[in-house]
Amino acid sequence: MTKEERSLKKVFVSHDEILEICRAMGEAISRDYQDYDQPVLMIGLLKGCHPFMSDLLKHIDLLMELDYMDVSSFFGGTKSAGEVQIIKDLQTQVDGRDIIIVEDVVDSGRTIKKVIDLLKFRGAKSVEVATLIDKPGGRKVELVPKYIGRELPDEFLLGYGLDYKEMYRDLNCIGVPFDHLIEENDE
Ligand code: IMP
Ligand code: MG
């Protein structure tokens, strides 16, 4: 039995599907930004962006500048806490830049909205969102990511960057965890 089989009771997006999503999204980004006269700044939201962003970049045929932010809204459980905290800020000046934010999942949209507002406040020229998973059913703010890998129902998911208490990010697919892995008072 693999770690994926031991962790997930239902797989929503297989590893092959994720790689296909990365290929299609990478091609779309390459097309959309090919005539821009400055390199796009790709900002990954740690730590969930990591597996997705590294696969996505392999399919973008443009030179990109990379930076990372760590913002937290979950505080370890399975429900977004509403408040968003900046744990690690950018090292790049964003003034006048074209930016793509890379996220593993957009749920309420609060985290990404807060980051978009901050980047615009700092003078970013354009800000788009590329997310592997979108859960529009959980949305609490108005936000439609430009690049969406897969829309899924508003369930708690794990794998390929998505974590529960910093675990399961390393699963090679995305799905719903077995109930016994999630503590009852976190549901
Ligand atoms: P939002 O602010 O509600 O959109 O939440 C975004 C953040 O919450 C993501 O960056 C994830 O870290 C986390 N998150 C949202 N849904 C899930 C999930 O189903 N599993 C694991 N983490 C999630
Ligand atoms: Mg996260």
mmCIF file of C-alpha atoms and ligand atoms in Angstrom:
data_model
loop_
_atom_site.group_PDB
_atom_site.id
_atom_site.type_symbol
_atom_site.label_atom_id
_atom_site.label_comp_id
_atom_site.label_asym_id
_atom_site.label_seq_id
_atom_site.Cartn_x
_atom_site.Cartn_y
_atom_site.Cartn_z
ATOM 1 C CA MET A 1 0.000 0.000 0.000
ATOM 2 C CA THR A 2 1.336 3.478 -0.880
ATOM 3 C CA LYS A 3 1.207 6.499 1.430
ATOM 4 C CA GLU A 4 -1.483 7.928 -0.867
ATOM 5 C CA GLU A 5 -3.637 4.791 -0.412
ATOM 6 C CA ARG A 6 -3.067 4.856 3.344
ATOM 7 C CA SER A 7 -4.083 8.540 3.625
ATOM 8 C CA LEU A 8 -6.952 9.179 1.190
ATOM 9 C CA LYS A 9 -10.384 7.563 1.130
ATOM 10 C CA LYS A 10 -11.216 9.236 -2.180
ATOM 11 C CA VAL A 11 -8.895 10.637 -4.860
ATOM 12 C CA PHE A 12 -10.225 13.690 -6.703
ATOM 13 C CA VAL A 13 -7.186 14.524 -8.858
ATOM 14 C CA SER A 14 -4.653 11.837 -9.793
ATOM 15 C CA HIS A 15 -0.959 12.482 -10.312
ATOM 16 C CA ASP A 16 -1.314 12.186 -14.101
ATOM 17 C CA GLU A 17 -4.208 14.656 -14.072
ATOM 18 C CA ILE A 18 -2.132 17.128 -12.047
ATOM 19 C CA LEU A 19 0.710 16.922 -14.578
ATOM 20 C CA GLU A 20 -1.777 17.474 -17.417
ATOM 21 C CA ILE A 21 -3.208 20.508 -15.563
ATOM 22 C CA CYS A 22 0.325 21.927 -15.190
ATOM 23 C CA ARG A 23 1.025 21.432 -18.889
ATOM 24 C CA ALA A 24 -2.194 23.155 -20.004
ATOM 25 C CA MET A 25 -1.874 26.007 -17.496
ATOM 26 C CA GLY A 26 1.810 26.529 -18.338
ATOM 27 C CA GLU A 27 0.959 26.818 -22.024
ATOM 28 C CA ALA A 28 -1.857 29.289 -21.291
ATOM 29 C CA ILE A 29 0.446 31.474 -19.170
ATOM 30 C CA SER A 30 3.183 31.328 -21.841
ATOM 31 C CA ARG A 31 0.679 32.494 -24.468
ATOM 32 C CA ASP A 32 -0.899 35.227 -22.331
ATOM 33 C CA TYR A 33 2.399 36.831 -21.300
ATOM 34 C CA GLN A 34 4.554 36.249 -24.407
ATOM 35 C CA ASP A 35 4.425 39.884 -25.564
ATOM 36 C CA TYR A 36 5.072 41.488 -22.171
ATOM 37 C CA ASP A 37 8.194 43.635 -22.211
ATOM 38 C CA GLN A 38 9.391 42.739 -18.696
ATOM 39 C CA PRO A 39 9.737 39.377 -16.939
ATOM 40 C CA VAL A 40 6.675 38.246 -15.003
ATOM 41 C CA LEU A 41 7.157 37.975 -11.238
ATOM 42 C CA MET A 42 5.751 34.675 -10.012
ATOM 43 C CA ILE A 43 4.960 34.698 -6.285
ATOM 44 C CA GLY A 44 4.411 31.346 -4.626
ATOM 45 C CA LEU A 45 2.447 31.225 -1.394
ATOM 46 C CA LEU A 46 4.375 28.891 0.907
ATOM 47 C CA LYS A 47 4.288 26.158 1.695
ATOM 48 C CA GLY A 48 1.360 24.812 -0.308
ATOM 49 C CA CYS A 49 2.567 26.200 -3.646
ATOM 50 C CA HIS A 50 5.745 24.133 -3.666
ATOM 51 C CA PRO A 51 4.912 20.894 -5.593
ATOM 52 C CA PHE A 52 2.475 22.641 -7.953
ATOM 53 C CA MET A 53 4.709 25.633 -8.729
ATOM 54 C CA SER A 54 7.734 23.491 -9.535
ATOM 55 C CA ASP A 55 5.713 21.388 -11.995
ATOM 56 C CA LEU A 56 3.954 24.428 -13.470
ATOM 57 C CA LEU A 57 7.255 26.228 -14.165
ATOM 58 C CA LYS A 58 8.471 23.325 -16.302
ATOM 59 C CA HIS A 59 5.695 24.153 -18.772
ATOM 60 C CA ILE A 60 6.079 27.947 -18.904
ATOM 61 C CA ASP A 61 8.231 28.939 -21.869
ATOM 62 C CA LEU A 62 9.129 32.397 -20.535
ATOM 63 C CA LEU A 63 11.859 33.582 -18.182
ATOM 64 C CA MET A 64 10.165 34.327 -14.879
ATOM 65 C CA GLU A 65 11.398 35.978 -11.701
ATOM 66 C CA LEU A 66 10.461 33.950 -8.620
ATOM 67 C CA ASP A 67 9.725 35.003 -5.065
ATOM 68 C CA TYR A 68 7.749 33.592 -2.160
ATOM 69 C CA MET A 69 5.493 34.733 0.655
ATOM 70 C CA ASP A 70 4.222 32.767 3.606
ATOM 71 C CA VAL A 71 0.812 33.857 4.834
ATOM 72 C CA SER A 72 -1.256 31.914 7.281
ATOM 73 C CA SER A 73 -5.010 31.807 7.699
ATOM 74 C CA PHE A 74 -5.626 28.276 8.945
ATOM 75 C CA PHE A 75 -3.609 27.998 12.140
ATOM 76 C CA GLY A 76 -3.308 24.248 11.824
ATOM 77 C CA GLY A 77 -6.915 23.082 11.621
ATOM 78 C CA THR A 78 -9.331 22.438 8.778
ATOM 79 C CA LYS A 79 -11.272 25.723 8.761
ATOM 80 C CA SER A 80 -9.989 29.135 7.722
ATOM 81 C CA ALA A 81 -9.712 31.434 10.751
ATOM 82 C CA GLY A 82 -10.588 34.623 8.896
ATOM 83 C CA GLU A 83 -7.509 36.564 9.984
ATOM 84 C CA VAL A 84 -4.509 36.541 7.639
ATOM 85 C CA GLN A 85 -0.984 36.878 9.004
ATOM 86 C CA ILE A 86 2.219 37.558 6.997
ATOM 87 C CA ILE A 87 4.882 35.146 8.221
ATOM 88 C CA LYS A 88 7.446 35.720 5.453
ATOM 89 C CA ASP A 89 7.349 38.758 3.194
ATOM 90 C CA LEU A 90 8.751 39.211 -0.343
ATOM 91 C CA GLN A 91 12.350 40.208 -1.101
ATOM 92 C CA THR A 92 11.305 41.799 -4.414
ATOM 93 C CA GLN A 93 10.071 45.325 -5.174
ATOM 94 C CA VAL A 94 6.679 44.834 -6.827
ATOM 95 C CA ASP A 95 6.196 48.408 -8.025
ATOM 96 C CA GLY A 96 5.232 48.346 -11.742
ATOM 97 C CA ARG A 97 5.516 44.560 -12.008
ATOM 98 C CA ASP A 98 3.243 42.020 -13.677
ATOM 99 C CA ILE A 99 2.590 39.337 -11.074
ATOM 100 C CA ILE A 100 1.132 35.840 -10.993
ATOM 101 C CA ILE A 101 0.392 34.480 -7.517
ATOM 102 C CA VAL A 102 0.604 30.687 -7.274
ATOM 103 C CA GLU A 103 -1.587 28.955 -4.699
ATOM 104 C CA ASP A 104 -2.449 25.314 -3.996
ATOM 105 C CA VAL A 105 -6.116 25.982 -3.192
ATOM 106 C CA VAL A 106 -8.471 28.957 -3.037
ATOM 107 C CA ASP A 107 -11.288 28.377 -0.568
ATOM 108 C CA SER A 108 -12.867 31.417 1.142
ATOM 109 C CA GLY A 109 -10.557 33.563 -1.005
ATOM 110 C CA ARG A 110 -9.593 35.700 2.006
ATOM 111 C CA THR A 111 -5.897 34.776 1.956
ATOM 112 C CA ILE A 112 -5.362 35.513 -1.709
ATOM 113 C CA LYS A 113 -7.532 38.649 -1.599
ATOM 114 C CA LYS A 114 -5.399 40.039 1.197
ATOM 115 C CA VAL A 115 -2.216 39.306 -0.778
ATOM 116 C CA ILE A 116 -3.659 40.863 -3.969
ATOM 117 C CA ASP A 117 -4.664 44.020 -2.064
ATOM 118 C CA LEU A 118 -1.182 44.272 -0.528
ATOM 119 C CA LEU A 119 0.591 43.862 -3.890
ATOM 120 C CA LYS A 120 -1.662 46.484 -5.491
ATOM 121 C CA PHE A 121 -1.084 48.826 -2.557
ATOM 122 C CA ARG A 122 2.661 48.393 -3.186
ATOM 123 C CA GLY A 123 2.168 49.445 -6.824
ATOM 124 C CA ALA A 124 1.976 46.171 -8.784
ATOM 125 C CA LYS A 125 0.930 46.801 -12.392
ATOM 126 C CA SER A 126 -1.127 43.615 -12.732
ATOM 127 C CA VAL A 127 -1.912 40.727 -10.392
ATOM 128 C CA GLU A 128 -3.397 37.385 -11.493
ATOM 129 C CA VAL A 129 -3.923 34.143 -9.580
ATOM 130 C CA ALA A 130 -2.963 30.619 -10.669
ATOM 131 C CA THR A 131 -4.410 27.952 -8.389
ATOM 132 C CA LEU A 132 -4.293 24.190 -8.688
ATOM 133 C CA ILE A 133 -7.631 23.754 -6.896
ATOM 134 C CA ASP A 134 -10.567 26.139 -6.634
ATOM 135 C CA LYS A 135 -13.382 25.562 -4.128
ATOM 136 C CA PRO A 136 -15.884 28.257 -5.188
ATOM 137 C CA GLY A 137 -18.465 26.823 -2.764
ATOM 138 C CA GLY A 138 -16.424 28.142 0.166
ATOM 139 C CA ARG A 139 -16.005 31.666 -1.184
ATOM 140 C CA LYS A 140 -16.491 34.563 1.284
ATOM 141 C CA VAL A 141 -15.041 37.393 -0.843
ATOM 142 C CA GLU A 142 -15.431 38.241 -4.511
ATOM 143 C CA LEU A 143 -12.565 36.577 -6.352
ATOM 144 C CA VAL A 144 -12.207 34.554 -9.549
ATOM 145 C CA PRO A 145 -8.691 33.189 -10.201
ATOM 146 C CA LYS A 146 -7.599 33.627 -13.830
ATOM 147 C CA TYR A 147 -5.937 30.194 -13.977
ATOM 148 C CA ILE A 148 -7.756 27.298 -12.302
ATOM 149 C CA GLY A 149 -6.506 23.718 -12.453
ATOM 150 C CA ARG A 150 -9.613 22.008 -11.161
ATOM 151 C CA GLU A 151 -12.837 23.098 -9.440
ATOM 152 C CA LEU A 152 -13.773 20.840 -6.528
ATOM 153 C CA PRO A 153 -16.599 20.720 -3.949
ATOM 154 C CA ASP A 154 -16.154 22.435 -0.592
ATOM 155 C CA GLU A 155 -14.564 19.453 1.206
ATOM 156 C CA PHE A 156 -11.367 19.268 3.212
ATOM 157 C CA LEU A 157 -8.658 17.962 0.868
ATOM 158 C CA LEU A 158 -5.063 16.821 1.225
ATOM 159 C CA GLY A 159 -2.065 16.227 -1.005
ATOM 160 C CA TYR A 160 0.209 17.944 -3.519
ATOM 161 C CA GLY A 161 0.817 20.916 -1.216
ATOM 162 C CA LEU A 162 -2.450 20.787 0.726
ATOM 163 C CA ASP A 163 -1.766 19.940 4.360
ATOM 164 C CA TYR A 164 -3.278 19.006 7.660
ATOM 165 C CA LYS A 165 -1.009 20.255 10.465
ATOM 166 C CA GLU A 166 1.927 20.426 7.999
ATOM 167 C CA MET A 167 1.526 16.769 6.938
ATOM 168 C CA TYR A 168 0.359 15.142 3.676
ATOM 169 C CA ARG A 169 1.748 17.910 1.419
ATOM 170 C CA ASP A 170 3.976 15.227 -0.112
ATOM 171 C CA LEU A 171 1.160 13.033 -1.479
ATOM 172 C CA ASN A 172 1.397 12.849 -5.291
ATOM 173 C CA CYS A 173 -2.366 13.298 -5.806
ATOM 174 C CA ILE A 174 -5.261 15.205 -4.162
ATOM 175 C CA GLY A 175 -8.187 13.710 -2.292
ATOM 176 C CA VAL A 176 -10.278 13.391 0.848
ATOM 177 C CA PRO A 177 -8.489 11.985 3.928
ATOM 178 C CA PHE A 178 -9.706 9.059 6.010
ATOM 179 C CA ASP A 179 -11.807 10.380 8.930
ATOM 180 C CA HIS A 180 -9.533 8.904 11.595
ATOM 181 C CA LEU A 181 -6.613 11.083 10.393
ATOM 182 C CA ILE A 182 -8.467 14.308 11.215
ATOM 183 C CA GLU A 183 -9.136 15.134 14.869
ATOM 184 C CA GLU A 184 -12.830 15.475 15.577
ATOM 185 C CA ASN A 185 -12.677 18.943 17.152
ATOM 186 C CA ASP A 186 -10.979 20.288 13.988
ATOM 187 C CA GLU A 187 -13.963 19.460 11.763
HETATM 188 P P1 IMP B 1 -8.803 30.739 2.016
HETATM 189 O O1 IMP B 1 -8.213 31.985 2.590
HETATM 190 O O2 IMP B 1 -10.027 30.286 2.763
HETATM 191 O O3 IMP B 1 -9.043 30.815 0.531
HETATM 192 O O4 IMP B 1 -7.795 29.573 2.290
HETATM 193 C C1 IMP B 1 -6.652 29.416 1.571
HETATM 194 C C2 IMP B 1 -5.662 28.603 2.355
HETATM 195 O O5 IMP B 1 -6.320 27.690 3.244
HETATM 196 C C3 IMP B 1 -4.862 27.765 1.413
HETATM 197 O O6 IMP B 1 -3.636 28.371 1.135
HETATM 198 C C4 IMP B 1 -4.661 26.484 2.181
HETATM 199 O O7 IMP B 1 -3.492 26.593 2.929
HETATM 200 C C5 IMP B 1 -5.799 26.395 3.135
HETATM 201 N N1 IMP B 1 -6.865 25.475 2.663
HETATM 202 C C6 IMP B 1 -8.056 25.766 2.107
HETATM 203 N N2 IMP B 1 -8.762 24.675 1.823
HETATM 204 C C7 IMP B 1 -7.984 23.625 2.193
HETATM 205 C C8 IMP B 1 -8.154 22.194 2.139
HETATM 206 O O8 IMP B 1 -9.152 21.642 1.685
HETATM 207 N N3 IMP B 1 -7.115 21.448 2.628
HETATM 208 C C9 IMP B 1 -5.975 21.999 3.134
HETATM 209 N N4 IMP B 1 -5.772 23.324 3.185
HETATM 210 C C10 IMP B 1 -6.774 24.134 2.745
HETATM 211 MG MG MG B 2 -1.722 26.852 2.703
#
